[in-house]
Amino acid sequence: MRLNKFLASAGVASRRGADALIGAGKVRINGKQVHELGTIVDNGDCIEVDGKRVAPPAAPTYLLLNKPRGVVTTLRDPQGRPTVAQFVAGRSRVFPVGRLDYATSGVLLLTDDGDLAHGLLHPRFGVEKTYRAEISGRLSPQDVRSLLQGVFLDDGRAAGAKLRVLAAAGDRCVVEVTIHEGRNRQVRRMFEALGHPVRALTRTRFGPLRLGELAPGQIRTLTSKEIDALQRYRRRATESPRTTPPEVTP
Ligand code: URA
């Protein structure tokens, strides 16, 4: 971890404030004065500011919730509806990364790691999200083409989606759709635009995180493997952001 992040996470100062402390020669690592702003801190290093040892910051919390339908993706709702706060009560200062609609269930990451959340949410990086949508009607070949090429929505053409029809029976079908944009109600609007209203929607994947067997309302801590995968995913996304911006309606 960079020294300024270490100091900021430990509550010593803001990142800028930490840089100022480093620049002023007030920070020592293992007894040696540090001047380089980009200095990396390793586990077990002894960090001192003004001669006082700084306790290492607590490790961030990463939680995976299967958000049920009928719950808003905020910690407080002015309208008094149930929120995701009920599932994280007493578990540090986590916040949801991104949003799922009130009526949508599925994978929701909650964390107190602001850097990670910021990286994942930046529109240039476009985290891939997969949804299982139960829709009215059957998709025609033209509908499939539109979804793959990008459906025209009222806020511009959506980027092309990845698509798999999982089941079809009677007047409905179940479709797995993967998108990397995060527009409001995007999946519902894409199918609505094609005349196939969504009856039920579940997010089954967010970047490298999968819903697995987690039941609606269940929450668990990410495994260290998942945390590593998430950090790697974030790093990759930051190093090679998507270069094709979403097309807009001509
Ligand atoms: N698309 C939607 O329509 N709803 C969600 O909650 C997420 C994506």
PDB file of C-alpha atoms and ligand atoms in Angstrom:
ATOM      1  CA  MET A   1       0.000   0.000   0.000  1.00  0.00           C
ATOM      2  CA  ARG A   2       1.230   3.514  -0.755  1.00  0.00           C
ATOM      3  CA  LEU A   3       2.353   5.436   2.290  1.00  0.00           C
ATOM      4  CA  ASN A   4      -0.167   8.240   1.837  1.00  0.00           C
ATOM      5  CA  LYS A   5      -3.013   5.714   1.575  1.00  0.00           C
ATOM      6  CA  PHE A   6      -1.736   3.954   4.706  1.00  0.00           C
ATOM      7  CA  LEU A   7      -1.717   7.230   6.636  1.00  0.00           C
ATOM      8  CA  ALA A   8      -5.127   8.266   5.299  1.00  0.00           C
ATOM      9  CA  SER A   9      -6.686   4.853   6.059  1.00  0.00           C
ATOM     10  CA  ALA A  10      -5.190   4.968   9.560  1.00  0.00           C
ATOM     11  CA  GLY A  11      -6.969   8.298  10.116  1.00  0.00           C
ATOM     12  CA  VAL A  12      -3.782  10.379  10.424  1.00  0.00           C
ATOM     13  CA  ALA A  13      -4.638  12.839   7.635  1.00  0.00           C
ATOM     14  CA  SER A  14      -6.272  13.084   4.225  1.00  0.00           C
ATOM     15  CA  ARG A  15      -4.135  11.766   1.343  1.00  0.00           C
ATOM     16  CA  ARG A  16      -3.062  15.326   0.559  1.00  0.00           C
ATOM     17  CA  GLY A  17      -2.360  15.971   4.216  1.00  0.00           C
ATOM     18  CA  ALA A  18      -0.311  12.774   4.320  1.00  0.00           C
ATOM     19  CA  ASP A  19       1.701  13.938   1.300  1.00  0.00           C
ATOM     20  CA  ALA A  20       2.372  17.205   3.121  1.00  0.00           C
ATOM     21  CA  LEU A  21       3.572  15.310   6.215  1.00  0.00           C
ATOM     22  CA  ILE A  22       5.852  13.151   4.059  1.00  0.00           C
ATOM     23  CA  GLY A  23       7.149  16.222   2.184  1.00  0.00           C
ATOM     24  CA  ALA A  24       7.901  17.929   5.495  1.00  0.00           C
ATOM     25  CA  GLY A  25      10.036  14.957   6.575  1.00  0.00           C
ATOM     26  CA  LYS A  26       7.770  14.079   9.500  1.00  0.00           C
ATOM     27  CA  VAL A  27       7.269  10.446   8.526  1.00  0.00           C
ATOM     28  CA  ARG A  28       9.670   7.578   9.258  1.00  0.00           C
ATOM     29  CA  ILE A  29       9.542   3.974   8.096  1.00  0.00           C
ATOM     30  CA  ASN A  30      11.519   1.570  10.286  1.00  0.00           C
ATOM     31  CA  GLY A  31      13.369   4.527  11.734  1.00  0.00           C
ATOM     32  CA  LYS A  32      14.324   6.095   8.372  1.00  0.00           C
ATOM     33  CA  GLN A  33      12.958   9.448   7.313  1.00  0.00           C
ATOM     34  CA  VAL A  34      10.932   9.222   4.085  1.00  0.00           C
ATOM     35  CA  HIS A  35      10.654  11.907   1.402  1.00  0.00           C
ATOM     36  CA  GLU A  36       9.280   9.973  -1.582  1.00  0.00           C
ATOM     37  CA  LEU A  37       5.516  10.471  -1.925  1.00  0.00           C
ATOM     38  CA  GLY A  38       5.070   7.160  -3.770  1.00  0.00           C
ATOM     39  CA  THR A  39       6.781   5.060  -1.083  1.00  0.00           C
ATOM     40  CA  ILE A  40       5.226   1.629  -0.621  1.00  0.00           C
ATOM     41  CA  VAL A  41       4.550   0.274   2.860  1.00  0.00           C
ATOM     42  CA  ASP A  42       4.830  -3.435   3.565  1.00  0.00           C
ATOM     43  CA  ASN A  43       3.116  -5.496   6.258  1.00  0.00           C
ATOM     44  CA  GLY A  44       5.165  -5.321   9.431  1.00  0.00           C
ATOM     45  CA  ASP A  45       6.796  -1.947   8.653  1.00  0.00           C
ATOM     46  CA  CYS A  46       6.941   0.439  11.611  1.00  0.00           C
ATOM     47  CA  ILE A  47       5.472   3.797  10.545  1.00  0.00           C
ATOM     48  CA  GLU A  48       5.963   6.860  12.711  1.00  0.00           C
ATOM     49  CA  VAL A  49       4.655  10.401  12.339  1.00  0.00           C
ATOM     50  CA  ASP A  50       6.329  13.041  14.485  1.00  0.00           C
ATOM     51  CA  GLY A  51       7.955  10.218  16.421  1.00  0.00           C
ATOM     52  CA  LYS A  52       4.646   8.488  17.264  1.00  0.00           C
ATOM     53  CA  ARG A  53       3.923   5.024  15.936  1.00  0.00           C
ATOM     54  CA  VAL A  54       0.838   4.761  13.690  1.00  0.00           C
ATOM     55  CA  ALA A  55      -1.300   1.641  14.119  1.00  0.00           C
ATOM     56  CA  PRO A  56      -1.983  -0.067  10.773  1.00  0.00           C
ATOM     57  CA  PRO A  57      -5.469   0.639   9.395  1.00  0.00           C
ATOM     58  CA  ALA A  58      -8.095  -2.054   9.841  1.00  0.00           C
ATOM     59  CA  ALA A  59      -8.449  -4.291   6.774  1.00  0.00           C
ATOM     60  CA  PRO A  60     -11.333  -3.183   4.553  1.00  0.00           C
ATOM     61  CA  THR A  61     -14.602  -5.098   4.662  1.00  0.00           C
ATOM     62  CA  TYR A  62     -16.017  -6.722   1.515  1.00  0.00           C
ATOM     63  CA  LEU A  63     -19.510  -8.202   1.625  1.00  0.00           C
ATOM     64  CA  LEU A  64     -21.642  -9.906  -0.978  1.00  0.00           C
ATOM     65  CA  LEU A  65     -25.396  -9.586  -0.530  1.00  0.00           C
ATOM     66  CA  ASN A  66     -28.112 -11.246  -2.537  1.00  0.00           C
ATOM     67  CA  LYS A  67     -30.329  -8.192  -2.478  1.00  0.00           C
ATOM     68  CA  PRO A  68     -33.946  -9.312  -2.372  1.00  0.00           C
ATOM     69  CA  ARG A  69     -36.708  -7.648  -4.384  1.00  0.00           C
ATOM     70  CA  GLY A  70     -38.541  -4.913  -2.512  1.00  0.00           C
ATOM     71  CA  VAL A  71     -35.411  -3.382  -0.969  1.00  0.00           C
ATOM     72  CA  VAL A  72     -33.744  -0.112  -1.986  1.00  0.00           C
ATOM     73  CA  THR A  73     -29.999   0.012  -2.603  1.00  0.00           C
ATOM     74  CA  THR A  74     -29.263   2.771  -0.102  1.00  0.00           C
ATOM     75  CA  LEU A  75     -28.479   2.865   3.591  1.00  0.00           C
ATOM     76  CA  ARG A  76     -31.319   5.302   4.382  1.00  0.00           C
ATOM     77  CA  ASP A  77     -34.536   5.915   2.499  1.00  0.00           C
ATOM     78  CA  PRO A  78     -36.517   9.144   3.008  1.00  0.00           C
ATOM     79  CA  GLN A  79     -39.671   7.234   1.970  1.00  0.00           C
ATOM     80  CA  GLY A  80     -39.160   4.672   4.711  1.00  0.00           C
ATOM     81  CA  ARG A  81     -38.840   1.648   2.419  1.00  0.00           C
ATOM     82  CA  PRO A  82     -36.681  -1.309   3.479  1.00  0.00           C
ATOM     83  CA  THR A  83     -33.012  -0.665   2.677  1.00  0.00           C
ATOM     84  CA  VAL A  84     -29.868  -2.773   2.409  1.00  0.00           C
ATOM     85  CA  ALA A  85     -28.803  -1.348   5.796  1.00  0.00           C
ATOM     86  CA  GLN A  86     -30.819  -4.082   7.541  1.00  0.00           C
ATOM     87  CA  PHE A  87     -28.419  -6.703   6.150  1.00  0.00           C
ATOM     88  CA  VAL A  88     -25.197  -4.992   7.234  1.00  0.00           C
ATOM     89  CA  ALA A  89     -26.225  -3.765  10.672  1.00  0.00           C
ATOM     90  CA  GLY A  90     -23.175  -3.466  12.903  1.00  0.00           C
ATOM     91  CA  ARG A  91     -20.674  -4.329  10.159  1.00  0.00           C
ATOM     92  CA  SER A  92     -18.453  -1.261   9.915  1.00  0.00           C
ATOM     93  CA  ARG A  93     -19.107   1.585   7.524  1.00  0.00           C
ATOM     94  CA  VAL A  94     -19.779  -0.274   4.320  1.00  0.00           C
ATOM     95  CA  PHE A  95     -21.761   1.188   1.445  1.00  0.00           C
ATOM     96  CA  PRO A  96     -23.221  -0.382  -1.713  1.00  0.00           C
ATOM     97  CA  VAL A  97     -21.092  -0.345  -4.871  1.00  0.00           C
ATOM     98  CA  GLY A  98     -23.528   0.632  -7.599  1.00  0.00           C
ATOM     99  CA  ARG A  99     -27.244   0.086  -7.568  1.00  0.00           C
ATOM    100  CA  LEU A 100     -29.917  -2.492  -8.206  1.00  0.00           C
ATOM    101  CA  ASP A 101     -33.528  -1.424  -8.735  1.00  0.00           C
ATOM    102  CA  TYR A 102     -36.099  -1.881  -5.990  1.00  0.00           C
ATOM    103  CA  ALA A 103     -37.633  -4.822  -7.870  1.00  0.00           C
ATOM    104  CA  THR A 104     -34.317  -6.435  -8.908  1.00  0.00           C
ATOM    105  CA  SER A 105     -32.554  -9.068  -6.817  1.00  0.00           C
ATOM    106  CA  GLY A 106     -29.035 -10.416  -6.909  1.00  0.00           C
ATOM    107  CA  VAL A 107     -25.350  -9.669  -6.470  1.00  0.00           C
ATOM    108  CA  LEU A 108     -24.595  -6.477  -4.590  1.00  0.00           C
ATOM    109  CA  LEU A 109     -21.097  -5.687  -3.338  1.00  0.00           C
ATOM    110  CA  LEU A 110     -20.795  -3.621  -0.156  1.00  0.00           C
ATOM    111  CA  THR A 111     -17.489  -2.301   1.084  1.00  0.00           C
ATOM    112  CA  ASP A 112     -15.742   0.484   2.971  1.00  0.00           C
ATOM    113  CA  ASP A 113     -12.898   0.461   0.417  1.00  0.00           C
ATOM    114  CA  GLY A 114     -13.557   3.783  -1.334  1.00  0.00           C
ATOM    115  CA  ASP A 115     -10.700   3.370  -3.822  1.00  0.00           C
ATOM    116  CA  LEU A 116     -11.948   0.040  -5.047  1.00  0.00           C
ATOM    117  CA  ALA A 117     -15.538   1.274  -5.301  1.00  0.00           C
ATOM    118  CA  HIS A 118     -14.467   4.373  -7.204  1.00  0.00           C
ATOM    119  CA  GLY A 119     -12.417   2.301  -9.663  1.00  0.00           C
ATOM    120  CA  LEU A 120     -15.212  -0.183 -10.268  1.00  0.00           C
ATOM    121  CA  LEU A 121     -17.899   2.448 -10.712  1.00  0.00           C
ATOM    122  CA  HIS A 122     -16.041   4.724 -13.085  1.00  0.00           C
ATOM    123  CA  PRO A 123     -18.011   4.598 -16.381  1.00  0.00           C
ATOM    124  CA  ARG A 124     -14.792   4.397 -18.433  1.00  0.00           C
ATOM    125  CA  PHE A 125     -13.982   1.048 -16.836  1.00  0.00           C
ATOM    126  CA  GLY A 126     -17.392  -0.563 -17.395  1.00  0.00           C
ATOM    127  CA  VAL A 127     -17.623  -3.537 -15.044  1.00  0.00           C
ATOM    128  CA  GLU A 128     -19.362  -6.482 -16.738  1.00  0.00           C
ATOM    129  CA  LYS A 129     -22.630  -7.433 -15.099  1.00  0.00           C
ATOM    130  CA  THR A 130     -24.725 -10.467 -15.942  1.00  0.00           C
ATOM    131  CA  TYR A 131     -28.480 -10.658 -15.363  1.00  0.00           C
ATOM    132  CA  ARG A 132     -31.047 -13.418 -15.612  1.00  0.00           C
ATOM    133  CA  ALA A 133     -34.189 -11.850 -17.012  1.00  0.00           C
ATOM    134  CA  GLU A 134     -37.549 -13.520 -17.287  1.00  0.00           C
ATOM    135  CA  ILE A 135     -39.304 -11.681 -20.085  1.00  0.00           C
ATOM    136  CA  SER A 136     -42.723 -11.718 -21.745  1.00  0.00           C
ATOM    137  CA  GLY A 137     -42.833 -13.228 -25.225  1.00  0.00           C
ATOM    138  CA  ARG A 138     -40.125 -14.920 -27.286  1.00  0.00           C
ATOM    139  CA  LEU A 139     -37.169 -13.125 -28.837  1.00  0.00           C
ATOM    140  CA  SER A 140     -37.250 -12.933 -32.639  1.00  0.00           C
ATOM    141  CA  PRO A 141     -33.993 -13.109 -34.659  1.00  0.00           C
ATOM    142  CA  GLN A 142     -34.350  -9.324 -35.155  1.00  0.00           C
ATOM    143  CA  ASP A 143     -34.646  -8.800 -31.346  1.00  0.00           C
ATOM    144  CA  VAL A 144     -31.469 -10.829 -30.838  1.00  0.00           C
ATOM    145  CA  ARG A 145     -29.639  -8.789 -33.481  1.00  0.00           C
ATOM    146  CA  SER A 146     -30.770  -5.544 -31.809  1.00  0.00           C
ATOM    147  CA  LEU A 147     -29.578  -6.696 -28.393  1.00  0.00           C
ATOM    148  CA  LEU A 148     -26.210  -7.793 -29.762  1.00  0.00           C
ATOM    149  CA  GLN A 149     -25.730  -4.560 -31.714  1.00  0.00           C
ATOM    150  CA  GLY A 150     -27.206  -2.177 -29.148  1.00  0.00           C
ATOM    151  CA  VAL A 151     -30.838  -1.281 -28.522  1.00  0.00           C
ATOM    152  CA  PHE A 152     -31.893   2.337 -29.043  1.00  0.00           C
ATOM    153  CA  LEU A 153     -33.006   3.821 -25.721  1.00  0.00           C
ATOM    154  CA  ASP A 154     -34.302   7.304 -24.973  1.00  0.00           C
ATOM    155  CA  ASP A 155     -30.878   8.301 -23.567  1.00  0.00           C
ATOM    156  CA  GLY A 156     -28.943   6.972 -26.563  1.00  0.00           C
ATOM    157  CA  ARG A 157     -28.039   3.629 -28.050  1.00  0.00           C
ATOM    158  CA  ALA A 158     -26.952   1.019 -25.528  1.00  0.00           C
ATOM    159  CA  ALA A 159     -23.680  -0.794 -26.133  1.00  0.00           C
ATOM    160  CA  GLY A 160     -24.159  -4.277 -27.557  1.00  0.00           C
ATOM    161  CA  ALA A 161     -24.986  -6.938 -24.978  1.00  0.00           C
ATOM    162  CA  LYS A 162     -23.908 -10.561 -24.713  1.00  0.00           C
ATOM    163  CA  LEU A 163     -26.891 -12.851 -24.799  1.00  0.00           C
ATOM    164  CA  ARG A 164     -27.956 -16.428 -24.086  1.00  0.00           C
ATOM    165  CA  VAL A 165     -31.509 -17.750 -24.136  1.00  0.00           C
ATOM    166  CA  LEU A 166     -31.706 -20.161 -21.197  1.00  0.00           C
ATOM    167  CA  ALA A 167     -35.307 -21.352 -21.526  1.00  0.00           C
ATOM    168  CA  ALA A 168     -38.454 -20.634 -23.470  1.00  0.00           C
ATOM    169  CA  ALA A 169     -41.937 -21.890 -22.733  1.00  0.00           C
ATOM    170  CA  GLY A 170     -45.407 -20.601 -23.553  1.00  0.00           C
ATOM    171  CA  ASP A 171     -45.429 -16.840 -23.820  1.00  0.00           C
ATOM    172  CA  ARG A 172     -42.245 -16.140 -21.889  1.00  0.00           C
ATOM    173  CA  CYS A 173     -38.551 -16.893 -21.887  1.00  0.00           C
ATOM    174  CA  VAL A 174     -35.537 -16.640 -19.623  1.00  0.00           C
ATOM    175  CA  VAL A 175     -32.521 -14.826 -20.999  1.00  0.00           C
ATOM    176  CA  GLU A 176     -29.018 -14.306 -19.636  1.00  0.00           C
ATOM    177  CA  VAL A 177     -27.749 -10.886 -20.635  1.00  0.00           C
ATOM    178  CA  THR A 178     -24.365  -9.289 -19.952  1.00  0.00           C
ATOM    179  CA  ILE A 179     -23.782  -5.539 -20.176  1.00  0.00           C
ATOM    180  CA  HIS A 180     -20.962  -3.246 -19.138  1.00  0.00           C
ATOM    181  CA  GLU A 181     -22.824   0.039 -18.881  1.00  0.00           C
ATOM    182  CA  GLY A 182     -24.674   1.096 -15.764  1.00  0.00           C
ATOM    183  CA  ARG A 183     -27.563   3.216 -16.972  1.00  0.00           C
ATOM    184  CA  ASN A 184     -30.713   3.534 -14.964  1.00  0.00           C
ATOM    185  CA  ARG A 185     -33.007   0.451 -15.387  1.00  0.00           C
ATOM    186  CA  GLN A 186     -30.959  -0.460 -18.426  1.00  0.00           C
ATOM    187  CA  VAL A 187     -31.852  -4.132 -18.784  1.00  0.00           C
ATOM    188  CA  ARG A 188     -35.556  -3.507 -18.216  1.00  0.00           C
ATOM    189  CA  ARG A 189     -35.535  -0.655 -20.736  1.00  0.00           C
ATOM    190  CA  MET A 190     -33.672  -2.681 -23.352  1.00  0.00           C
ATOM    191  CA  PHE A 191     -36.293  -5.422 -23.289  1.00  0.00           C
ATOM    192  CA  GLU A 192     -39.179  -2.957 -22.990  1.00  0.00           C
ATOM    193  CA  ALA A 193     -37.910  -1.181 -26.129  1.00  0.00           C
ATOM    194  CA  LEU A 194     -38.237  -4.486 -28.000  1.00  0.00           C
ATOM    195  CA  GLY A 195     -41.755  -5.134 -26.667  1.00  0.00           C
ATOM    196  CA  HIS A 196     -40.733  -7.762 -24.073  1.00  0.00           C
ATOM    197  CA  PRO A 197     -41.379  -6.396 -20.575  1.00  0.00           C
ATOM    198  CA  VAL A 198     -39.227  -7.925 -17.843  1.00  0.00           C
ATOM    199  CA  ARG A 199     -41.207  -9.962 -15.320  1.00  0.00           C
ATOM    200  CA  ALA A 200     -38.317 -10.763 -12.986  1.00  0.00           C
ATOM    201  CA  LEU A 201     -34.678  -9.684 -12.945  1.00  0.00           C
ATOM    202  CA  THR A 202     -31.726 -11.053 -10.984  1.00  0.00           C
ATOM    203  CA  ARG A 203     -28.086 -10.007 -11.212  1.00  0.00           C
ATOM    204  CA  THR A 204     -25.995 -13.158 -11.193  1.00  0.00           C
ATOM    205  CA  ARG A 205     -22.527 -11.647 -11.685  1.00  0.00           C
ATOM    206  CA  PHE A 206     -20.725  -8.398 -10.940  1.00  0.00           C
ATOM    207  CA  GLY A 207     -17.241  -8.410 -12.469  1.00  0.00           C
ATOM    208  CA  PRO A 208     -15.585 -11.525 -11.048  1.00  0.00           C
ATOM    209  CA  LEU A 209     -18.207 -12.005  -8.286  1.00  0.00           C
ATOM    210  CA  ARG A 210     -20.892 -14.608  -8.789  1.00  0.00           C
ATOM    211  CA  LEU A 211     -24.162 -15.072  -6.923  1.00  0.00           C
ATOM    212  CA  GLY A 212     -23.709 -18.831  -6.508  1.00  0.00           C
ATOM    213  CA  GLU A 213     -26.035 -20.404  -3.956  1.00  0.00           C
ATOM    214  CA  LEU A 214     -26.625 -17.273  -1.870  1.00  0.00           C
ATOM    215  CA  ALA A 215     -30.374 -16.987  -1.166  1.00  0.00           C
ATOM    216  CA  PRO A 216     -32.158 -13.610  -1.316  1.00  0.00           C
ATOM    217  CA  GLY A 217     -31.395 -11.690   1.887  1.00  0.00           C
ATOM    218  CA  GLN A 218     -28.256 -13.702   2.641  1.00  0.00           C
ATOM    219  CA  ILE A 219     -24.953 -11.903   3.015  1.00  0.00           C
ATOM    220  CA  ARG A 220     -21.406 -13.197   3.330  1.00  0.00           C
ATOM    221  CA  THR A 221     -17.836 -11.943   3.494  1.00  0.00           C
ATOM    222  CA  LEU A 222     -15.869 -12.296   0.268  1.00  0.00           C
ATOM    223  CA  THR A 223     -13.217 -14.996   0.296  1.00  0.00           C
ATOM    224  CA  SER A 224      -9.586 -13.886  -0.030  1.00  0.00           C
ATOM    225  CA  LYS A 225      -9.621 -15.390  -3.535  1.00  0.00           C
ATOM    226  CA  GLU A 226     -12.590 -13.193  -4.458  1.00  0.00           C
ATOM    227  CA  ILE A 227     -10.945 -10.103  -2.968  1.00  0.00           C
ATOM    228  CA  ASP A 228      -7.788 -10.792  -5.000  1.00  0.00           C
ATOM    229  CA  ALA A 229      -9.872 -11.319  -8.144  1.00  0.00           C
ATOM    230  CA  LEU A 230     -11.707  -8.051  -7.510  1.00  0.00           C
ATOM    231  CA  GLN A 231      -8.462  -6.111  -6.979  1.00  0.00           C
ATOM    232  CA  ARG A 232      -6.979  -7.638 -10.138  1.00  0.00           C
ATOM    233  CA  TYR A 233     -10.158  -6.854 -12.087  1.00  0.00           C
ATOM    234  CA  ARG A 234     -10.068  -3.282 -10.868  1.00  0.00           C
ATOM    235  CA  ARG A 235      -6.384  -2.905 -11.745  1.00  0.00           C
ATOM    236  CA  ARG A 236      -6.949  -4.323 -15.230  1.00  0.00           C
ATOM    237  CA  ALA A 237      -9.912  -2.042 -15.765  1.00  0.00           C
ATOM    238  CA  THR A 238      -7.892   0.981 -14.657  1.00  0.00           C
ATOM    239  CA  GLU A 239      -4.948   0.113 -16.883  1.00  0.00           C
ATOM    240  CA  SER A 240      -7.041  -0.541 -20.000  1.00  0.00           C
ATOM    241  CA  PRO A 241     -10.299   1.369 -19.791  1.00  0.00           C
ATOM    242  CA  ARG A 242     -12.914   0.705 -22.447  1.00  0.00           C
ATOM    243  CA  THR A 243     -12.005   2.800 -25.448  1.00  0.00           C
ATOM    244  CA  THR A 244     -15.333   2.641 -27.244  1.00  0.00           C
ATOM    245  CA  PRO A 245     -17.723   5.045 -25.569  1.00  0.00           C
ATOM    246  CA  PRO A 246     -21.415   4.189 -25.820  1.00  0.00           C
ATOM    247  CA  GLU A 247     -22.875   5.297 -29.133  1.00  0.00           C
ATOM    248  CA  VAL A 248     -25.551   7.966 -29.103  1.00  0.00           C
ATOM    249  CA  THR A 249     -28.677   8.119 -31.211  1.00  0.00           C
ATOM    250  CA  PRO A 250     -27.826   9.559 -34.636  1.00  0.00           C
TER     251      PRO A 250
HETATM  252  N1  URA B   1     -30.881  -3.098 -15.160  1.00  0.00           N
HETATM  253  C1  URA B   1     -32.120  -2.938 -14.664  1.00  0.00           C
HETATM  254  O1  URA B   1     -33.069  -2.771 -15.411  1.00  0.00           O
HETATM  255  N2  URA B   1     -32.253  -2.972 -13.325  1.00  0.00           N
HETATM  256  C2  URA B   1     -31.242  -3.165 -12.465  1.00  0.00           C
HETATM  257  O2  URA B   1     -31.437  -3.193 -11.263  1.00  0.00           O
HETATM  258  C3  URA B   1     -29.966  -3.318 -13.008  1.00  0.00           C
HETATM  259  C4  URA B   1     -29.808  -3.279 -14.358  1.00  0.00           C
END
